[in-house]
């Protein structure tokens, strides 16, 4: 059989290439889709395979954070307690000193029937925050000075003794705001006397100086 | 037209280009053999030559118009360039293996065919012949300019066709007559030339182009043409010393009776119409003869038994 072909091979190759082009594009597309699919599946599979470890790690992390928060909270409570104790320890005037002073001032003729000493802890002053003030400034409250409230009840022979006692308390530098709250006659089967009640404030921003010292109570800091 | 359009059995479109026009034919298998399923003809401008710069463009226009005339299937085509653009020469080479033959033919063609520009060489290996005491290879050389091939391909691709091969008209005629006996003798009449093809089993043994002059076949010198055709047969008989063709097939344009008579008397063999001999199914109002080359091109690649089945 005669097999003549004058068609240059470049035309045959060109035609073959153009004929294969759609199939090549299709093959490339299918391959790309398959690769993406495989990648997605493998990625998903890997993610699922490591999911328990990831969840466990998150759980551990949260447990660790919780433990740390508990520790911090406990430490904060401890620090606050230490702060209260430290404040009470560092108080310039102790209850014993107050009682000693009261005993020193009170004449023998007057008998105390009740004594109440209440310490008022410092309370934060209401912050007068302005809109333009920073949060840092608002977060630092100022504290009122600590003070003690002393309430005395007793029996005196005469009203003059009560007045003298009140004056003595008022003149003593340790006490401020001495106020005779009540005074009245009390009678028993044998005697007649006057019962009284006095409210006294003691500011703690002052240093106690014992009366026995040479400096005297007048040197107490105002 | 009739015939199957099954994609598996679809044949390429045969595109035969002559200086008169383009003929397109597509064959398809039938129960009895093969049939022409689509044919079309579109003339080319009269003054057009294959060496013209606008040959490719004009060919493309003509092919586009021809493709619209019939229901052709597919875009693949096997085409043949105008016979006038082919340079044909019979040469004899020493006996050698097939692998070396192509190289030897190429070298020989450079010596014997000079076209003045790069050319493409193809050849038929006609077979072994005895020359004196030596056995030699008879080779039919075909050569054409590469620029003509490029212009031809440009026309095909411009029309949207996908050329799978550019064949020779002689090969197409040998193919179409392959089932007609051992040795076929075909004379294909064109408007300006006669192409003589002697083939055996589809193998071209002799391919000769005989110009008929500008006056055409009707006014040609019948005696001279008959003598030329007789020389072709004598060359074949002397060269191959085998079976003499039983008849001469006339195809292509209508051949004047005077020429047919002159040829049959000179050769001493009867004339046969291709339509009667080929066994091709075809439409009642249409003959295979003008489409012989295009149909042969469309049948390129078919095995020989299939073609014999068509006879």
mmCIF file of N, CA, C and O in Angstrom, chain A residues 103-154:
data_model
loop_
_atom_site.group_PDB
_atom_site.id
_atom_site.type_symbol
_atom_site.label_atom_id
_atom_site.label_comp_id
_atom_site.label_asym_id
_atom_site.label_seq_id
_atom_site.Cartn_x
_atom_site.Cartn_y
_atom_site.Cartn_z
ATOM 1 N N UNK A 103 -8.434 54.488 133.525
ATOM 2 C CA UNK A 103 -8.306 54.161 134.951
ATOM 3 C C UNK A 103 -7.527 55.224 135.690
ATOM 4 O O UNK A 103 -7.804 55.530 136.864
ATOM 5 N N UNK A 104 -6.559 55.807 134.954
ATOM 6 C CA UNK A 104 -5.745 56.847 135.587
ATOM 7 C C UNK A 104 -6.553 58.126 135.815
ATOM 8 O O UNK A 104 -6.387 58.809 136.822
ATOM 9 N N UNK A 105 -7.427 58.435 134.873
ATOM 10 C CA UNK A 105 -8.176 59.692 134.956
ATOM 11 C C UNK A 105 -9.363 59.558 135.929
ATOM 12 O O UNK A 105 -9.688 60.497 136.652
ATOM 13 N N UNK A 106 -9.954 58.430 135.943
ATOM 14 C CA UNK A 106 -11.192 58.270 136.708
ATOM 15 C C UNK A 106 -10.895 58.317 138.217
ATOM 16 O O UNK A 106 -10.039 57.562 138.718
ATOM 17 N N UNK A 107 -11.525 59.214 138.946
ATOM 18 C CA UNK A 107 -11.318 59.295 140.406
ATOM 19 C C UNK A 107 -11.841 58.027 141.086
ATOM 20 O O UNK A 107 -12.659 57.300 140.514
ATOM 21 N N UNK A 108 -11.412 57.825 142.307
ATOM 22 C CA UNK A 108 -11.817 56.630 143.043
ATOM 23 C C UNK A 108 -13.276 56.678 143.423
ATOM 24 O O UNK A 108 -13.907 55.631 143.597
ATOM 25 N N UNK A 109 -13.840 57.904 143.517
ATOM 26 C CA UNK A 109 -15.221 58.019 143.946
ATOM 27 C C UNK A 109 -16.192 57.572 142.862
ATOM 28 O O UNK A 109 -17.342 57.271 143.133
ATOM 29 N N UNK A 110 -15.745 57.595 141.642
ATOM 30 C CA UNK A 110 -16.619 57.212 140.524
ATOM 31 C C UNK A 110 -16.351 55.761 140.187
ATOM 32 O O UNK A 110 -15.197 55.346 140.028
ATOM 33 N N UNK A 111 -17.474 55.042 140.075
ATOM 34 C CA UNK A 111 -17.352 53.627 139.746
ATOM 35 C C UNK A 111 -17.896 53.409 138.324
ATOM 36 O O UNK A 111 -19.002 53.848 138.001
ATOM 37 N N UNK A 112 -17.078 52.781 137.536
ATOM 38 C CA UNK A 112 -17.527 52.476 136.166
ATOM 39 C C UNK A 112 -18.319 51.170 136.176
ATOM 40 O O UNK A 112 -17.874 50.170 136.761
ATOM 41 N N UNK A 113 -19.461 51.204 135.585
ATOM 42 C CA UNK A 113 -20.291 49.996 135.523
ATOM 43 C C UNK A 113 -20.225 49.323 134.136
ATOM 44 O O UNK A 113 -20.494 48.130 133.983
ATOM 45 N N UNK A 114 -19.852 50.074 133.155
ATOM 46 C CA UNK A 114 -19.787 49.472 131.788
ATOM 47 C C UNK A 114 -18.789 50.245 130.939
ATOM 48 O O UNK A 114 -18.670 51.472 131.083
ATOM 49 N N UNK A 115 -18.086 49.544 130.169
ATOM 50 C CA UNK A 115 -17.122 50.192 129.252
ATOM 51 C C UNK A 115 -17.144 49.438 127.897
ATOM 52 O O UNK A 115 -17.064 48.218 127.867
ATOM 53 N N UNK A 116 -17.274 50.207 126.885
ATOM 54 C CA UNK A 116 -17.288 49.600 125.533
ATOM 55 C C UNK A 116 -16.294 50.339 124.647
ATOM 56 O O UNK A 116 -16.351 51.562 124.555
ATOM 57 N N UNK A 117 -15.387 49.581 124.094
ATOM 58 C CA UNK A 117 -14.368 50.195 123.218
ATOM 59 C C UNK A 117 -14.498 49.540 121.829
ATOM 60 O O UNK A 117 -14.286 48.329 121.677
ATOM 61 N N UNK A 118 -14.859 50.325 120.880
ATOM 62 C CA UNK A 118 -15.062 49.803 119.510
ATOM 63 C C UNK A 118 -14.065 50.468 118.573
ATOM 64 O O UNK A 118 -13.957 51.704 118.565
ATOM 65 N N UNK A 119 -13.345 49.626 117.871
ATOM 66 C CA UNK A 119 -12.379 50.169 116.894
ATOM 67 C C UNK A 119 -13.052 50.264 115.505
ATOM 68 O O UNK A 119 -13.678 49.311 115.053
ATOM 69 N N UNK A 120 -12.940 51.389 114.919
ATOM 70 C CA UNK A 120 -13.509 51.581 113.573
ATOM 71 C C UNK A 120 -12.386 51.483 112.535
ATOM 72 O O UNK A 120 -11.428 52.247 112.569
ATOM 73 N N UNK A 121 -12.562 50.494 111.685
ATOM 74 C CA UNK A 121 -11.537 50.289 110.655
ATOM 75 C C UNK A 121 -11.632 51.367 109.614
ATOM 76 O O UNK A 121 -12.675 51.985 109.436
ATOM 77 N N UNK A 122 -10.573 51.566 108.960
ATOM 78 C CA UNK A 122 -10.623 52.613 107.902
ATOM 79 C C UNK A 122 -11.586 52.208 106.784
ATOM 80 O O UNK A 122 -11.623 51.055 106.363
ATOM 81 N N UNK A 123 -12.335 53.119 106.342
ATOM 82 C CA UNK A 123 -13.268 52.862 105.224
ATOM 83 C C UNK A 123 -12.877 53.755 104.056
ATOM 84 O O UNK A 123 -12.476 54.898 104.256
ATOM 85 N N UNK A 124 -13.005 53.240 102.886
ATOM 86 C CA UNK A 124 -12.618 54.053 101.718
ATOM 87 C C UNK A 124 -13.505 55.261 101.580
ATOM 88 O O UNK A 124 -14.720 55.167 101.719
ATOM 89 N N UNK A 125 -12.836 56.370 101.266
ATOM 90 C CA UNK A 125 -13.618 57.576 101.021
ATOM 91 C C UNK A 125 -14.255 57.434 99.653
ATOM 92 O O UNK A 125 -13.695 56.816 98.744
ATOM 93 N N UNK A 126 -15.460 57.967 99.548
ATOM 94 C CA UNK A 126 -16.142 57.873 98.254
ATOM 95 C C UNK A 126 -15.333 58.599 97.196
ATOM 96 O O UNK A 126 -14.993 59.759 97.351
ATOM 97 N N UNK A 127 -15.017 57.830 96.175
ATOM 98 C CA UNK A 127 -14.183 58.416 95.110
ATOM 99 C C UNK A 127 -14.990 59.387 94.297
ATOM 100 O O UNK A 127 -16.059 59.047 93.790
ATOM 101 N N UNK A 128 -14.459 60.591 94.200
ATOM 102 C CA UNK A 128 -15.161 61.591 93.375
ATOM 103 C C UNK A 128 -14.529 61.580 91.992
ATOM 104 O O UNK A 128 -13.722 62.412 91.627
ATOM 105 N N UNK A 129 -14.880 60.542 91.255
ATOM 106 C CA UNK A 129 -14.253 60.363 89.935
ATOM 107 C C UNK A 129 -14.893 61.278 88.923
ATOM 108 O O UNK A 129 -16.104 61.425 88.881
ATOM 109 N N UNK A 130 -14.034 61.891 88.181
ATOM 110 C CA UNK A 130 -14.493 62.718 87.072
ATOM 111 C C UNK A 130 -14.413 61.889 85.790
ATOM 112 O O UNK A 130 -13.644 60.929 85.697
ATOM 113 N N UNK A 131 -15.223 62.235 84.863
ATOM 114 C CA UNK A 131 -15.201 61.456 83.602
ATOM 115 C C UNK A 131 -13.845 61.435 82.949
ATOM 116 O O UNK A 131 -13.464 60.461 82.333
ATOM 117 N N UNK A 132 -13.066 62.543 83.130
ATOM 118 C CA UNK A 132 -11.777 62.587 82.451
ATOM 119 C C UNK A 132 -10.670 61.952 83.270
ATOM 120 O O UNK A 132 -9.566 61.778 82.785
ATOM 121 N N UNK A 133 -10.968 61.572 84.499
ATOM 122 C CA UNK A 133 -9.925 60.982 85.317
ATOM 123 C C UNK A 133 -9.636 59.565 84.854
ATOM 124 O O UNK A 133 -10.520 58.839 84.413
ATOM 125 N N UNK A 134 -8.390 59.212 85.026
ATOM 126 C CA UNK A 134 -8.006 57.881 84.568
ATOM 127 C C UNK A 134 -8.506 56.820 85.527
ATOM 128 O O UNK A 134 -8.788 57.085 86.692
ATOM 129 N N UNK A 135 -8.601 55.613 85.048
ATOM 130 C CA UNK A 135 -9.059 54.510 85.871
ATOM 131 C C UNK A 135 -8.074 54.216 86.981
ATOM 132 O O UNK A 135 -8.443 53.765 88.065
ATOM 133 N N UNK A 136 -6.793 54.515 86.733
ATOM 134 C CA UNK A 136 -5.780 54.256 87.736
ATOM 135 C C UNK A 136 -5.981 55.150 88.956
ATOM 136 O O UNK A 136 -5.897 54.699 90.095
ATOM 137 N N UNK A 137 -6.321 56.380 88.692
ATOM 138 C CA UNK A 137 -6.553 57.299 89.796
ATOM 139 C C UNK A 137 -7.789 56.892 90.581
ATOM 140 O O UNK A 137 -7.811 56.958 91.813
ATOM 141 N N UNK A 138 -8.815 56.438 89.883
ATOM 142 C CA UNK A 138 -10.037 56.034 90.559
ATOM 143 C C UNK A 138 -9.845 54.766 91.350
ATOM 144 O O UNK A 138 -10.568 54.498 92.297
ATOM 145 N N UNK A 139 -8.848 53.951 90.953
ATOM 146 C CA UNK A 139 -8.638 52.683 91.625
ATOM 147 C C UNK A 139 -7.850 52.832 92.922
ATOM 148 O O UNK A 139 -7.635 51.865 93.626
ATOM 149 N N UNK A 140 -7.404 54.028 93.265
ATOM 150 C CA UNK A 140 -6.629 54.228 94.487
ATOM 151 C C UNK A 140 -7.456 55.056 95.486
ATOM 152 O O UNK A 140 -7.339 56.283 95.565
ATOM 153 N N UNK A 141 -8.310 54.411 96.277
ATOM 154 C CA UNK A 141 -9.154 55.173 97.208
ATOM 155 C C UNK A 141 -8.334 55.705 98.389
ATOM 156 O O UNK A 141 -7.345 55.089 98.789
ATOM 157 N N UNK A 142 -8.782 56.828 98.924
ATOM 158 C CA UNK A 142 -8.138 57.363 100.128
ATOM 159 C C UNK A 142 -8.914 56.881 101.351
ATOM 160 O O UNK A 142 -10.144 56.719 101.294
ATOM 161 N N UNK A 143 -8.235 56.669 102.468
ATOM 162 C CA UNK A 143 -8.872 56.076 103.665
ATOM 163 C C UNK A 143 -9.050 57.140 104.766
ATOM 164 O O UNK A 143 -8.178 57.983 104.976
ATOM 165 N N UNK A 144 -10.208 57.021 105.409
ATOM 166 C CA UNK A 144 -10.440 57.873 106.593
ATOM 167 C C UNK A 144 -9.508 57.402 107.707
ATOM 168 O O UNK A 144 -9.197 56.205 107.792
ATOM 169 N N UNK A 145 -9.078 58.277 108.564
ATOM 170 C CA UNK A 145 -8.228 57.833 109.680
ATOM 171 C C UNK A 145 -8.992 56.890 110.631
ATOM 172 O O UNK A 145 -10.205 57.002 110.794
ATOM 173 N N UNK A 146 -8.310 55.963 111.162
ATOM 174 C CA UNK A 146 -8.930 55.007 112.077
ATOM 175 C C UNK A 146 -9.178 55.678 113.446
ATOM 176 O O UNK A 146 -8.375 56.497 113.865
ATOM 177 N N UNK A 147 -10.234 55.320 114.035
ATOM 178 C CA UNK A 147 -10.544 55.890 115.372
ATOM 179 C C UNK A 147 -11.226 54.867 116.239
ATOM 180 O O UNK A 147 -11.773 53.872 115.749
ATOM 181 N N UNK A 148 -11.192 55.115 117.552
ATOM 182 C CA UNK A 148 -11.842 54.233 118.535
ATOM 183 C C UNK A 148 -12.990 54.998 119.193
ATOM 184 O O UNK A 148 -12.903 56.219 119.397
ATOM 185 N N UNK A 149 -14.041 54.245 119.436
ATOM 186 C CA UNK A 149 -15.165 54.867 120.159
ATOM 187 C C UNK A 149 -15.237 54.220 121.548
ATOM 188 O O UNK A 149 -15.341 52.996 121.672
ATOM 189 N N UNK A 150 -15.163 55.089 122.521
ATOM 190 C CA UNK A 150 -15.182 54.607 123.905
ATOM 191 C C UNK A 150 -16.480 55.075 124.563
ATOM 192 O O UNK A 150 -16.812 56.263 124.521
ATOM 193 N N UNK A 151 -17.212 54.127 125.071
ATOM 194 C CA UNK A 151 -18.468 54.463 125.766
ATOM 195 C C UNK A 151 -18.332 53.995 127.233
ATOM 196 O O UNK A 151 -18.065 52.795 127.476
ATOM 197 N N UNK A 152 -18.496 54.970 128.097
ATOM 198 C CA UNK A 152 -18.356 54.669 129.540
ATOM 199 C C UNK A 152 -19.704 54.840 130.236
ATOM 200 O O UNK A 152 -20.446 55.781 129.939
ATOM 201 N N UNK A 153 -19.994 53.945 131.098
ATOM 202 C CA UNK A 153 -21.176 54.088 131.977
ATOM 203 C C UNK A 153 -20.714 53.893 133.426
ATOM 204 O O UNK A 153 -19.860 53.021 133.698
ATOM 205 N N UNK A 154 -21.268 54.664 134.302
ATOM 206 C CA UNK A 154 -20.836 54.515 135.687
ATOM 207 C C UNK A 154 -21.764 55.253 136.676
ATOM 208 O O UNK A 154 -22.788 55.789 136.287
#
